Amino acid sequence: MNSSVTRPEHIIPVYLELETLEYAIVVLFITSLGLIGNIIVILKILCDPAFHKTPYIAFLTLAFSDLICLILYIVQAVVEHVNIEFANENGEVFMAITYATTHASAAHVILFLGLRYFYVRAPIKARLLQNKNIIKWSFAIWASSIVFGTLYFVLRFEIPNIDVQAVVLSFRGYLLFLPVCFIVYFHIQKVHELHHSINILGLKSHIRRMSRMLTVILFVYILSALLFPLCFILIYNKVCEEERECTHILIIARIMWLVNASINPVVYFIYSRKTRLFLASLFKKFAKRRSVTGRELISMNNLKTPVTPTKL
């Protein structure tokens, strides 16, 4: 960490300082993956009428919220490296905005997974939903996220003689436990409904794929949400005298936060049935082309080989 940076007390930003080339490569790769992935998702859903359906619109709102998180990450990192005084003066505002965007991202994951469960639980009612319903719910999530971030700012920075540790851990605990509980609940209920409502070929493998996807999402989210309060506790209670003493934990926490904002398009892309079929067909075409090319090379070599006349 940059030891020359003097921030307001107990403010730990989510971005990763680029002290070494390795960190710069990691941050550049993950950030680029997240930006490109989320932008492609948004443009594809907006421009292709085949994706103008409620599940895809819900995924679009999720990609948009993750994109906002990534943009905030880049803005905050650039501001601190360009104008450290301005960054320190507005560190509280940046932190409140971070809480608001993190809340929005987690809430949109819940919206998306909840909608997928609703399609299994009540498919007829789910098909009656319109895209404008999803957009209204997304606006409501953003409004509640702004309230969440504002409330954090007021309680954390504006009220004197308040227990800072209690405020931070309360808000962090909310961001950790509530989304995880909802995500796990929707998954369990969806699996239960699939087991009892339909009997299709490959159901068990489909459930295993869903479980693996959810495990990846939860693992990244829990790490990104758990390690920051852990670092705060260590620094606040003087177990670590300064950020540098918690460097390794903070690096993992910040990388996981960045991965969490970038991973959703990648995970859903990989586990999408259409994607798997597309990649399988692409692999078959490539293998077929290699096979044809191999046969053509053999034929050409045979033609180039001089024919030795047989002596009688």
PDB file of C-alpha atoms in Angstrom:
ATOM      1  CA  MET A   1       0.000   0.000   0.000  1.00  0.00           C
ATOM      2  CA  ASN A   2       1.118   3.552  -0.545  1.00  0.00           C
ATOM      3  CA  SER A   3       2.371   4.682   2.829  1.00  0.00           C
ATOM      4  CA  SER A   4       2.372   8.339   1.736  1.00  0.00           C
ATOM      5  CA  VAL A   5      -1.411   8.333   1.493  1.00  0.00           C
ATOM      6  CA  THR A   6      -3.064   9.818   4.583  1.00  0.00           C
ATOM      7  CA  ARG A   7      -6.781   9.141   4.583  1.00  0.00           C
ATOM      8  CA  PRO A   8      -9.518  10.098   7.047  1.00  0.00           C
ATOM      9  CA  GLU A   9      -9.419   7.752  10.009  1.00  0.00           C
ATOM     10  CA  HIS A  10     -10.665   4.185   9.503  1.00  0.00           C
ATOM     11  CA  ILE A  11     -11.659   4.682   5.843  1.00  0.00           C
ATOM     12  CA  ILE A  12     -10.532   1.708   3.761  1.00  0.00           C
ATOM     13  CA  PRO A  13     -11.229   2.236   0.025  1.00  0.00           C
ATOM     14  CA  VAL A  14     -12.153  -0.749  -2.129  1.00  0.00           C
ATOM     15  CA  TYR A  15      -9.712  -0.038  -4.946  1.00  0.00           C
ATOM     16  CA  LEU A  16      -6.296  -1.691  -5.107  1.00  0.00           C
ATOM     17  CA  GLU A  17      -3.217   0.552  -5.084  1.00  0.00           C
ATOM     18  CA  LEU A  18      -0.940  -0.312  -8.018  1.00  0.00           C
ATOM     19  CA  GLU A  19       2.433  -0.563  -6.305  1.00  0.00           C
ATOM     20  CA  THR A  20       3.772  -3.381  -8.501  1.00  0.00           C
ATOM     21  CA  LEU A  21       3.411  -4.531 -12.072  1.00  0.00           C
ATOM     22  CA  GLU A  22       1.701  -7.749 -10.918  1.00  0.00           C
ATOM     23  CA  TYR A  23      -1.067  -5.808  -9.165  1.00  0.00           C
ATOM     24  CA  ALA A  24      -1.477  -3.547 -12.194  1.00  0.00           C
ATOM     25  CA  ILE A  25      -1.863  -6.538 -14.522  1.00  0.00           C
ATOM     26  CA  VAL A  26      -4.408  -8.209 -12.212  1.00  0.00           C
ATOM     27  CA  VAL A  27      -6.471  -5.035 -11.821  1.00  0.00           C
ATOM     28  CA  LEU A  28      -6.312  -4.193 -15.538  1.00  0.00           C
ATOM     29  CA  PHE A  29      -7.347  -7.707 -16.559  1.00  0.00           C
ATOM     30  CA  ILE A  30     -10.264  -8.045 -14.126  1.00  0.00           C
ATOM     31  CA  THR A  31     -11.489  -4.492 -14.683  1.00  0.00           C
ATOM     32  CA  SER A  32     -11.324  -4.862 -18.472  1.00  0.00           C
ATOM     33  CA  LEU A  33     -13.125  -8.204 -18.278  1.00  0.00           C
ATOM     34  CA  GLY A  34     -15.866  -6.675 -16.149  1.00  0.00           C
ATOM     35  CA  LEU A  35     -16.274  -3.539 -18.245  1.00  0.00           C
ATOM     36  CA  ILE A  36     -16.309  -5.371 -21.573  1.00  0.00           C
ATOM     37  CA  GLY A  37     -18.512  -8.195 -20.283  1.00  0.00           C
ATOM     38  CA  ASN A  38     -21.139  -5.934 -18.713  1.00  0.00           C
ATOM     39  CA  ILE A  39     -21.202  -3.543 -21.681  1.00  0.00           C
ATOM     40  CA  ILE A  40     -21.633  -6.452 -24.124  1.00  0.00           C
ATOM     41  CA  VAL A  41     -24.484  -7.850 -22.007  1.00  0.00           C
ATOM     42  CA  ILE A  42     -26.228  -4.471 -21.893  1.00  0.00           C
ATOM     43  CA  LEU A  43     -25.833  -3.777 -25.619  1.00  0.00           C
ATOM     44  CA  LYS A  44     -26.848  -7.294 -26.641  1.00  0.00           C
ATOM     45  CA  ILE A  45     -30.031  -7.225 -24.587  1.00  0.00           C
ATOM     46  CA  LEU A  46     -30.931  -3.695 -25.689  1.00  0.00           C
ATOM     47  CA  CYS A  47     -30.253  -4.230 -29.397  1.00  0.00           C
ATOM     48  CA  ASP A  48     -31.561  -7.772 -29.917  1.00  0.00           C
ATOM     49  CA  PRO A  49     -35.391  -8.044 -29.799  1.00  0.00           C
ATOM     50  CA  ALA A  50     -35.060 -11.760 -28.997  1.00  0.00           C
ATOM     51  CA  PHE A  51     -33.717 -10.732 -25.569  1.00  0.00           C
ATOM     52  CA  HIS A  52     -36.503  -8.276 -24.771  1.00  0.00           C
ATOM     53  CA  LYS A  53     -37.946 -10.618 -22.143  1.00  0.00           C
ATOM     54  CA  THR A  54     -38.261 -10.134 -18.405  1.00  0.00           C
ATOM     55  CA  PRO A  55     -35.436 -12.523 -17.310  1.00  0.00           C
ATOM     56  CA  TYR A  56     -33.003 -10.824 -19.699  1.00  0.00           C
ATOM     57  CA  ILE A  57     -34.143  -7.347 -18.646  1.00  0.00           C
ATOM     58  CA  ALA A  58     -33.492  -8.371 -15.033  1.00  0.00           C
ATOM     59  CA  PHE A  59     -30.028  -9.514 -16.063  1.00  0.00           C
ATOM     60  CA  LEU A  60     -29.526  -6.195 -17.863  1.00  0.00           C
ATOM     61  CA  THR A  61     -30.289  -4.273 -14.637  1.00  0.00           C
ATOM     62  CA  LEU A  62     -27.771  -6.490 -12.814  1.00  0.00           C
ATOM     63  CA  ALA A  63     -25.097  -5.836 -15.452  1.00  0.00           C
ATOM     64  CA  PHE A  64     -25.810  -2.104 -15.255  1.00  0.00           C
ATOM     65  CA  SER A  65     -25.404  -2.044 -11.461  1.00  0.00           C
ATOM     66  CA  ASP A  66     -22.112  -3.970 -11.716  1.00  0.00           C
ATOM     67  CA  LEU A  67     -20.938  -1.574 -14.419  1.00  0.00           C
ATOM     68  CA  ILE A  68     -21.641   1.386 -12.119  1.00  0.00           C
ATOM     69  CA  CYS A  69     -19.594  -0.323  -9.370  1.00  0.00           C
ATOM     70  CA  LEU A  70     -16.661  -0.751 -11.749  1.00  0.00           C
ATOM     71  CA  ILE A  71     -16.867   2.838 -13.016  1.00  0.00           C
ATOM     72  CA  LEU A  72     -16.890   4.101  -9.427  1.00  0.00           C
ATOM     73  CA  TYR A  73     -13.852   1.912  -8.718  1.00  0.00           C
ATOM     74  CA  ILE A  74     -11.942   3.450 -11.637  1.00  0.00           C
ATOM     75  CA  VAL A  75     -13.011   7.019 -10.805  1.00  0.00           C
ATOM     76  CA  GLN A  76     -11.989   6.711  -7.153  1.00  0.00           C
ATOM     77  CA  ALA A  77      -8.602   5.163  -8.009  1.00  0.00           C
ATOM     78  CA  VAL A  78      -7.860   7.817 -10.653  1.00  0.00           C
ATOM     79  CA  VAL A  79      -8.917  10.688  -8.382  1.00  0.00           C
ATOM     80  CA  GLU A  80      -6.659   9.518  -5.548  1.00  0.00           C
ATOM     81  CA  HIS A  81      -3.666   9.139  -7.864  1.00  0.00           C
ATOM     82  CA  VAL A  82      -4.262  12.485  -9.601  1.00  0.00           C
ATOM     83  CA  ASN A  83      -5.382  14.663  -6.679  1.00  0.00           C
ATOM     84  CA  ILE A  84      -4.764  13.080  -3.294  1.00  0.00           C
ATOM     85  CA  GLU A  85      -5.993  16.131  -1.359  1.00  0.00           C
ATOM     86  CA  PHE A  86      -9.345  16.123  -3.143  1.00  0.00           C
ATOM     87  CA  ALA A  87      -9.651  12.371  -2.582  1.00  0.00           C
ATOM     88  CA  ASN A  88      -9.006  12.740   1.148  1.00  0.00           C
ATOM     89  CA  GLU A  89     -11.451  15.627   1.470  1.00  0.00           C
ATOM     90  CA  ASN A  90     -14.176  13.554  -0.207  1.00  0.00           C
ATOM     91  CA  GLY A  91     -13.268  10.124   1.181  1.00  0.00           C
ATOM     92  CA  GLU A  92     -16.485   9.983   3.187  1.00  0.00           C
ATOM     93  CA  VAL A  93     -18.585  10.665   0.088  1.00  0.00           C
ATOM     94  CA  PHE A  94     -16.756   8.025  -1.935  1.00  0.00           C
ATOM     95  CA  MET A  95     -17.291   5.496   0.857  1.00  0.00           C
ATOM     96  CA  ALA A  96     -21.030   6.249   1.088  1.00  0.00           C
ATOM     97  CA  ILE A  97     -21.384   5.906  -2.706  1.00  0.00           C
ATOM     98  CA  THR A  98     -19.508   2.582  -2.514  1.00  0.00           C
ATOM     99  CA  TYR A  99     -22.007   1.308   0.055  1.00  0.00           C
ATOM    100  CA  ALA A 100     -24.912   2.467  -2.123  1.00  0.00           C
ATOM    101  CA  THR A 101     -23.633   0.808  -5.311  1.00  0.00           C
ATOM    102  CA  THR A 102     -22.706  -2.390  -3.460  1.00  0.00           C
ATOM    103  CA  HIS A 103     -26.231  -2.521  -2.045  1.00  0.00           C
ATOM    104  CA  ALA A 104     -27.685  -1.994  -5.535  1.00  0.00           C
ATOM    105  CA  SER A 105     -25.552  -4.755  -7.049  1.00  0.00           C
ATOM    106  CA  ALA A 106     -26.456  -7.274  -4.327  1.00  0.00           C
ATOM    107  CA  ALA A 107     -30.152  -6.353  -4.536  1.00  0.00           C
ATOM    108  CA  HIS A 108     -30.178  -6.849  -8.320  1.00  0.00           C
ATOM    109  CA  VAL A 109     -28.650 -10.317  -7.883  1.00  0.00           C
ATOM    110  CA  ILE A 110     -31.541 -11.106  -5.534  1.00  0.00           C
ATOM    111  CA  LEU A 111     -34.015  -9.698  -8.075  1.00  0.00           C
ATOM    112  CA  PHE A 112     -32.567 -11.799 -10.892  1.00  0.00           C
ATOM    113  CA  LEU A 113     -32.426 -15.069  -8.931  1.00  0.00           C
ATOM    114  CA  GLY A 114     -35.825 -14.396  -7.376  1.00  0.00           C
ATOM    115  CA  LEU A 115     -37.333 -13.924 -10.818  1.00  0.00           C
ATOM    116  CA  ARG A 116     -35.792 -17.209 -12.015  1.00  0.00           C
ATOM    117  CA  TYR A 117     -37.349 -18.973  -9.033  1.00  0.00           C
ATOM    118  CA  PHE A 118     -40.702 -17.309  -9.742  1.00  0.00           C
ATOM    119  CA  TYR A 119     -40.629 -18.701 -13.296  1.00  0.00           C
ATOM    120  CA  VAL A 120     -40.352 -22.201 -11.827  1.00  0.00           C
ATOM    121  CA  ARG A 121     -42.774 -21.640  -8.944  1.00  0.00           C
ATOM    122  CA  ALA A 122     -45.538 -19.903 -10.908  1.00  0.00           C
ATOM    123  CA  PRO A 123     -44.700 -19.968 -14.647  1.00  0.00           C
ATOM    124  CA  ILE A 124     -48.100 -18.704 -15.794  1.00  0.00           C
ATOM    125  CA  LYS A 125     -48.023 -15.664 -13.504  1.00  0.00           C
ATOM    126  CA  ALA A 126     -44.365 -15.064 -14.343  1.00  0.00           C
ATOM    127  CA  ARG A 127     -45.138 -14.840 -18.054  1.00  0.00           C
ATOM    128  CA  LEU A 128     -47.624 -12.070 -17.299  1.00  0.00           C
ATOM    129  CA  LEU A 129     -44.831  -9.871 -15.993  1.00  0.00           C
ATOM    130  CA  GLN A 130     -43.785  -7.072 -18.313  1.00  0.00           C
ATOM    131  CA  ASN A 131     -40.417  -5.474 -18.847  1.00  0.00           C
ATOM    132  CA  LYS A 132     -41.639  -2.254 -17.309  1.00  0.00           C
ATOM    133  CA  ASN A 133     -42.261  -4.134 -14.045  1.00  0.00           C
ATOM    134  CA  ILE A 134     -38.594  -5.128 -13.911  1.00  0.00           C
ATOM    135  CA  ILE A 135     -37.493  -1.571 -14.695  1.00  0.00           C
ATOM    136  CA  LYS A 136     -39.757  -0.183 -11.932  1.00  0.00           C
ATOM    137  CA  TRP A 137     -38.323  -2.678  -9.432  1.00  0.00           C
ATOM    138  CA  SER A 138     -34.817  -1.708 -10.518  1.00  0.00           C
ATOM    139  CA  PHE A 139     -35.584   1.979  -9.937  1.00  0.00           C
ATOM    140  CA  ALA A 140     -36.963   1.074  -6.506  1.00  0.00           C
ATOM    141  CA  ILE A 141     -33.731  -0.808  -5.734  1.00  0.00           C
ATOM    142  CA  TRP A 142     -31.622   2.184  -6.739  1.00  0.00           C
ATOM    143  CA  ALA A 143     -33.793   4.502  -4.624  1.00  0.00           C
ATOM    144  CA  SER A 144     -33.400   2.226  -1.597  1.00  0.00           C
ATOM    145  CA  SER A 145     -29.647   1.975  -2.275  1.00  0.00           C
ATOM    146  CA  ILE A 146     -29.314   5.765  -2.260  1.00  0.00           C
ATOM    147  CA  VAL A 147     -31.181   5.848   1.057  1.00  0.00           C
ATOM    148  CA  PHE A 148     -28.881   3.088   2.343  1.00  0.00           C
ATOM    149  CA  GLY A 149     -25.730   4.990   1.347  1.00  0.00           C
ATOM    150  CA  THR A 150     -27.067   8.282   2.742  1.00  0.00           C
ATOM    151  CA  LEU A 151     -28.009   6.645   6.032  1.00  0.00           C
ATOM    152  CA  TYR A 152     -24.526   5.169   6.290  1.00  0.00           C
ATOM    153  CA  PHE A 153     -22.960   8.586   5.603  1.00  0.00           C
ATOM    154  CA  VAL A 154     -25.074  10.313   8.263  1.00  0.00           C
ATOM    155  CA  LEU A 155     -24.564   7.679  10.951  1.00  0.00           C
ATOM    156  CA  ARG A 156     -20.898   7.121  10.177  1.00  0.00           C
ATOM    157  CA  PHE A 157     -19.655  10.685   9.671  1.00  0.00           C
ATOM    158  CA  GLU A 158     -22.252  13.236  10.749  1.00  0.00           C
ATOM    159  CA  ILE A 159     -23.334  12.067  14.208  1.00  0.00           C
ATOM    160  CA  PRO A 160     -20.700  12.684  16.896  1.00  0.00           C
ATOM    161  CA  ASN A 161     -19.970  10.302  19.755  1.00  0.00           C
ATOM    162  CA  ILE A 162     -21.420   7.317  17.909  1.00  0.00           C
ATOM    163  CA  ASP A 163     -19.850   3.866  18.008  1.00  0.00           C
ATOM    164  CA  VAL A 164     -18.143   3.802  14.605  1.00  0.00           C
ATOM    165  CA  GLN A 165     -17.406   0.091  14.813  1.00  0.00           C
ATOM    166  CA  ALA A 166     -21.055  -0.723  15.506  1.00  0.00           C
ATOM    167  CA  VAL A 167     -22.191   1.350  12.505  1.00  0.00           C
ATOM    168  CA  VAL A 168     -19.683  -0.160  10.093  1.00  0.00           C
ATOM    169  CA  LEU A 169     -20.268  -3.747  11.208  1.00  0.00           C
ATOM    170  CA  SER A 170     -24.053  -3.293  11.144  1.00  0.00           C
ATOM    171  CA  PHE A 171     -24.051  -2.071   7.558  1.00  0.00           C
ATOM    172  CA  ARG A 172     -21.419  -4.593   6.482  1.00  0.00           C
ATOM    173  CA  GLY A 173     -23.334  -7.378   8.220  1.00  0.00           C
ATOM    174  CA  TYR A 174     -26.494  -6.357   6.402  1.00  0.00           C
ATOM    175  CA  LEU A 175     -24.685  -6.443   3.059  1.00  0.00           C
ATOM    176  CA  LEU A 176     -23.225  -9.846   3.884  1.00  0.00           C
ATOM    177  CA  PHE A 177     -25.997 -11.869   5.503  1.00  0.00           C
ATOM    178  CA  LEU A 178     -29.215 -10.601   3.895  1.00  0.00           C
ATOM    179  CA  PRO A 179     -28.212 -11.191   0.228  1.00  0.00           C
ATOM    180  CA  VAL A 180     -26.660 -14.575   1.061  1.00  0.00           C
ATOM    181  CA  CYS A 181     -29.817 -15.692   2.891  1.00  0.00           C
ATOM    182  CA  PHE A 182     -32.060 -14.634  -0.006  1.00  0.00           C
ATOM    183  CA  ILE A 183     -29.816 -16.231  -2.643  1.00  0.00           C
ATOM    184  CA  VAL A 184     -29.594 -19.542  -0.772  1.00  0.00           C
ATOM    185  CA  TYR A 185     -33.347 -19.511  -0.068  1.00  0.00           C
ATOM    186  CA  PHE A 186     -34.277 -18.940  -3.719  1.00  0.00           C
ATOM    187  CA  HIS A 187     -31.905 -21.679  -4.852  1.00  0.00           C
ATOM    188  CA  ILE A 188     -33.207 -24.240  -2.348  1.00  0.00           C
ATOM    189  CA  GLN A 189     -36.807 -23.441  -3.224  1.00  0.00           C
ATOM    190  CA  LYS A 190     -36.089 -23.598  -6.935  1.00  0.00           C
ATOM    191  CA  VAL A 191     -34.419 -27.010  -6.624  1.00  0.00           C
ATOM    192  CA  HIS A 192     -37.363 -28.224  -4.525  1.00  0.00           C
ATOM    193  CA  GLU A 193     -39.862 -27.039  -7.120  1.00  0.00           C
ATOM    194  CA  LEU A 194     -37.896 -28.617  -9.982  1.00  0.00           C
ATOM    195  CA  HIS A 195     -37.784 -31.967  -8.192  1.00  0.00           C
ATOM    196  CA  HIS A 196     -41.539 -31.994  -7.542  1.00  0.00           C
ATOM    197  CA  SER A 197     -43.043 -30.219 -10.540  1.00  0.00           C
ATOM    198  CA  ILE A 198     -41.365 -31.706 -13.617  1.00  0.00           C
ATOM    199  CA  ASN A 199     -39.513 -34.814 -14.657  1.00  0.00           C
ATOM    200  CA  ILE A 200     -37.219 -34.051 -17.547  1.00  0.00           C
ATOM    201  CA  LEU A 201     -34.169 -35.744 -18.927  1.00  0.00           C
ATOM    202  CA  GLY A 202     -30.956 -34.333 -17.494  1.00  0.00           C
ATOM    203  CA  LEU A 203     -32.663 -32.603 -14.549  1.00  0.00           C
ATOM    204  CA  LYS A 204     -30.017 -33.711 -12.054  1.00  0.00           C
ATOM    205  CA  SER A 205     -27.170 -32.435 -14.218  1.00  0.00           C
ATOM    206  CA  HIS A 206     -29.044 -29.148 -14.680  1.00  0.00           C
ATOM    207  CA  ILE A 207     -29.408 -28.778 -10.909  1.00  0.00           C
ATOM    208  CA  ARG A 208     -25.729 -29.570 -10.418  1.00  0.00           C
ATOM    209  CA  ARG A 209     -24.800 -26.855 -12.921  1.00  0.00           C
ATOM    210  CA  MET A 210     -27.021 -24.350 -11.125  1.00  0.00           C
ATOM    211  CA  SER A 211     -25.483 -25.318  -7.785  1.00  0.00           C
ATOM    212  CA  ARG A 212     -21.949 -24.921  -9.103  1.00  0.00           C
ATOM    213  CA  MET A 213     -22.811 -21.527 -10.558  1.00  0.00           C
ATOM    214  CA  LEU A 214     -24.352 -20.405  -7.274  1.00  0.00           C
ATOM    215  CA  THR A 215     -21.362 -21.709  -5.313  1.00  0.00           C
ATOM    216  CA  VAL A 216     -18.985 -19.590  -7.404  1.00  0.00           C
ATOM    217  CA  ILE A 217     -21.150 -16.480  -7.009  1.00  0.00           C
ATOM    218  CA  LEU A 218     -21.557 -16.956  -3.248  1.00  0.00           C
ATOM    219  CA  PHE A 219     -17.884 -17.744  -2.667  1.00  0.00           C
ATOM    220  CA  VAL A 220     -16.749 -14.554  -4.397  1.00  0.00           C
ATOM    221  CA  TYR A 221     -19.464 -12.411  -2.808  1.00  0.00           C
ATOM    222  CA  ILE A 222     -18.879 -13.717   0.736  1.00  0.00           C
ATOM    223  CA  LEU A 223     -15.130 -13.148   0.479  1.00  0.00           C
ATOM    224  CA  SER A 224     -15.623  -9.641  -0.925  1.00  0.00           C
ATOM    225  CA  ALA A 225     -18.148  -8.785   1.810  1.00  0.00           C
ATOM    226  CA  LEU A 226     -16.401 -10.516   4.742  1.00  0.00           C
ATOM    227  CA  LEU A 227     -12.756  -9.481   4.428  1.00  0.00           C
ATOM    228  CA  PHE A 228     -13.350  -5.723   4.525  1.00  0.00           C
ATOM    229  CA  PRO A 229     -15.068  -5.726   7.945  1.00  0.00           C
ATOM    230  CA  LEU A 230     -12.370  -8.101   9.159  1.00  0.00           C
ATOM    231  CA  CYS A 231      -9.698  -5.582   8.115  1.00  0.00           C
ATOM    232  CA  PHE A 232     -11.697  -2.771   9.702  1.00  0.00           C
ATOM    233  CA  ILE A 233     -11.886  -4.660  13.021  1.00  0.00           C
ATOM    234  CA  LEU A 234      -8.143  -5.321  12.991  1.00  0.00           C
ATOM    235  CA  ILE A 235      -7.270  -1.691  12.212  1.00  0.00           C
ATOM    236  CA  TYR A 236      -9.928  -0.082  14.414  1.00  0.00           C
ATOM    237  CA  ASN A 237      -8.957  -2.157  17.458  1.00  0.00           C
ATOM    238  CA  LYS A 238      -5.225  -1.517  16.884  1.00  0.00           C
ATOM    239  CA  VAL A 239      -4.443  -5.161  16.159  1.00  0.00           C
ATOM    240  CA  CYS A 240      -2.927  -3.737  12.990  1.00  0.00           C
ATOM    241  CA  GLU A 241      -1.486  -0.281  13.622  1.00  0.00           C
ATOM    242  CA  GLU A 242      -1.936   0.725   9.968  1.00  0.00           C
ATOM    243  CA  GLU A 243      -3.183  -0.596   6.634  1.00  0.00           C
ATOM    244  CA  ARG A 244       0.249  -1.894   5.639  1.00  0.00           C
ATOM    245  CA  GLU A 245       0.116  -4.509   8.409  1.00  0.00           C
ATOM    246  CA  CYS A 246      -3.065  -5.956   6.863  1.00  0.00           C
ATOM    247  CA  THR A 247      -1.735  -5.759   3.324  1.00  0.00           C
ATOM    248  CA  HIS A 248      -2.344  -9.359   2.304  1.00  0.00           C
ATOM    249  CA  ILE A 249      -5.917  -9.466   3.628  1.00  0.00           C
ATOM    250  CA  LEU A 250      -6.698  -6.124   1.982  1.00  0.00           C
ATOM    251  CA  ILE A 251      -5.275  -7.241  -1.359  1.00  0.00           C
ATOM    252  CA  ILE A 252      -7.482 -10.356  -1.336  1.00  0.00           C
ATOM    253  CA  ALA A 253     -10.494  -8.303  -0.200  1.00  0.00           C
ATOM    254  CA  ARG A 254     -10.051  -5.710  -2.927  1.00  0.00           C
ATOM    255  CA  ILE A 255      -9.424  -8.276  -5.663  1.00  0.00           C
ATOM    256  CA  MET A 256     -12.541 -10.208  -4.578  1.00  0.00           C
ATOM    257  CA  TRP A 257     -14.592  -6.994  -4.599  1.00  0.00           C
ATOM    258  CA  LEU A 258     -13.387  -6.316  -8.133  1.00  0.00           C
ATOM    259  CA  VAL A 259     -14.064  -9.900  -9.221  1.00  0.00           C
ATOM    260  CA  ASN A 260     -17.549  -9.722  -7.685  1.00  0.00           C
ATOM    261  CA  ALA A 261     -18.380  -6.702  -9.852  1.00  0.00           C
ATOM    262  CA  SER A 262     -16.987  -8.418 -12.961  1.00  0.00           C
ATOM    263  CA  ILE A 263     -17.930 -12.066 -12.635  1.00  0.00           C
ATOM    264  CA  ASN A 264     -21.674 -12.178 -13.300  1.00  0.00           C
ATOM    265  CA  PRO A 265     -21.552 -11.929 -17.125  1.00  0.00           C
ATOM    266  CA  VAL A 266     -18.746 -14.510 -17.227  1.00  0.00           C
ATOM    267  CA  VAL A 267     -20.488 -16.988 -14.903  1.00  0.00           C
ATOM    268  CA  TYR A 268     -23.887 -16.762 -16.564  1.00  0.00           C
ATOM    269  CA  PHE A 269     -22.257 -16.861 -19.998  1.00  0.00           C
ATOM    270  CA  ILE A 270     -20.356 -20.042 -19.145  1.00  0.00           C
ATOM    271  CA  TYR A 271     -23.358 -21.782 -17.580  1.00  0.00           C
ATOM    272  CA  SER A 272     -25.828 -20.710 -20.261  1.00  0.00           C
ATOM    273  CA  ARG A 273     -27.184 -23.618 -22.307  1.00  0.00           C
ATOM    274  CA  LYS A 274     -26.999 -21.567 -25.512  1.00  0.00           C
ATOM    275  CA  THR A 275     -23.375 -20.779 -24.781  1.00  0.00           C
ATOM    276  CA  ARG A 276     -22.505 -24.412 -24.173  1.00  0.00           C
ATOM    277  CA  LEU A 277     -24.195 -25.448 -27.420  1.00  0.00           C
ATOM    278  CA  PHE A 278     -22.456 -22.637 -29.304  1.00  0.00           C
ATOM    279  CA  LEU A 279     -19.030 -23.548 -27.920  1.00  0.00           C
ATOM    280  CA  ALA A 280     -19.658 -27.246 -28.622  1.00  0.00           C
ATOM    281  CA  SER A 281     -20.619 -26.511 -32.240  1.00  0.00           C
ATOM    282  CA  LEU A 282     -17.626 -24.206 -32.580  1.00  0.00           C
ATOM    283  CA  PHE A 283     -15.323 -26.929 -31.265  1.00  0.00           C
ATOM    284  CA  LYS A 284     -16.834 -29.486 -33.655  1.00  0.00           C
ATOM    285  CA  LYS A 285     -16.394 -27.137 -36.622  1.00  0.00           C
ATOM    286  CA  PHE A 286     -12.793 -26.469 -35.605  1.00  0.00           C
ATOM    287  CA  ALA A 287     -12.072 -30.188 -35.183  1.00  0.00           C
ATOM    288  CA  LYS A 288     -13.722 -30.935 -38.531  1.00  0.00           C
ATOM    289  CA  ARG A 289     -11.720 -28.209 -40.243  1.00  0.00           C
ATOM    290  CA  ARG A 290      -8.496 -29.532 -38.731  1.00  0.00           C
ATOM    291  CA  SER A 291      -9.416 -33.021 -39.917  1.00  0.00           C
ATOM    292  CA  VAL A 292     -10.142 -31.817 -43.443  1.00  0.00           C
ATOM    293  CA  THR A 293      -6.936 -29.775 -43.503  1.00  0.00           C
ATOM    294  CA  GLY A 294      -4.987 -32.820 -42.321  1.00  0.00           C
ATOM    295  CA  ARG A 295      -6.422 -34.972 -45.108  1.00  0.00           C
ATOM    296  CA  GLU A 296      -5.639 -32.268 -47.686  1.00  0.00           C
ATOM    297  CA  LEU A 297      -2.010 -32.105 -46.507  1.00  0.00           C
ATOM    298  CA  ILE A 298      -1.706 -35.881 -46.761  1.00  0.00           C
ATOM    299  CA  SER A 299      -3.159 -35.792 -50.299  1.00  0.00           C
ATOM    300  CA  MET A 300      -0.767 -33.019 -51.321  1.00  0.00           C
ATOM    301  CA  ASN A 301       2.202 -34.939 -49.922  1.00  0.00           C
ATOM    302  CA  ASN A 302       1.115 -38.029 -51.823  1.00  0.00           C
ATOM    303  CA  LEU A 303       0.947 -36.027 -55.038  1.00  0.00           C
ATOM    304  CA  LYS A 304       4.426 -34.589 -54.469  1.00  0.00           C
ATOM    305  CA  THR A 305       5.948 -38.013 -53.793  1.00  0.00           C
ATOM    306  CA  PRO A 306       7.472 -39.327 -57.068  1.00  0.00           C
ATOM    307  CA  VAL A 307       6.071 -42.611 -58.255  1.00  0.00           C
ATOM    308  CA  THR A 308       8.808 -45.214 -58.715  1.00  0.00           C
ATOM    309  CA  PRO A 309       8.112 -47.411 -61.784  1.00  0.00           C
ATOM    310  CA  THR A 310       7.849 -51.072 -61.043  1.00  0.00           C
ATOM    311  CA  LYS A 311      10.439 -53.215 -62.831  1.00  0.00           C
ATOM    312  CA  LEU A 312       9.093 -56.361 -64.415  1.00  0.00           C
TER     313      LEU A 312
END
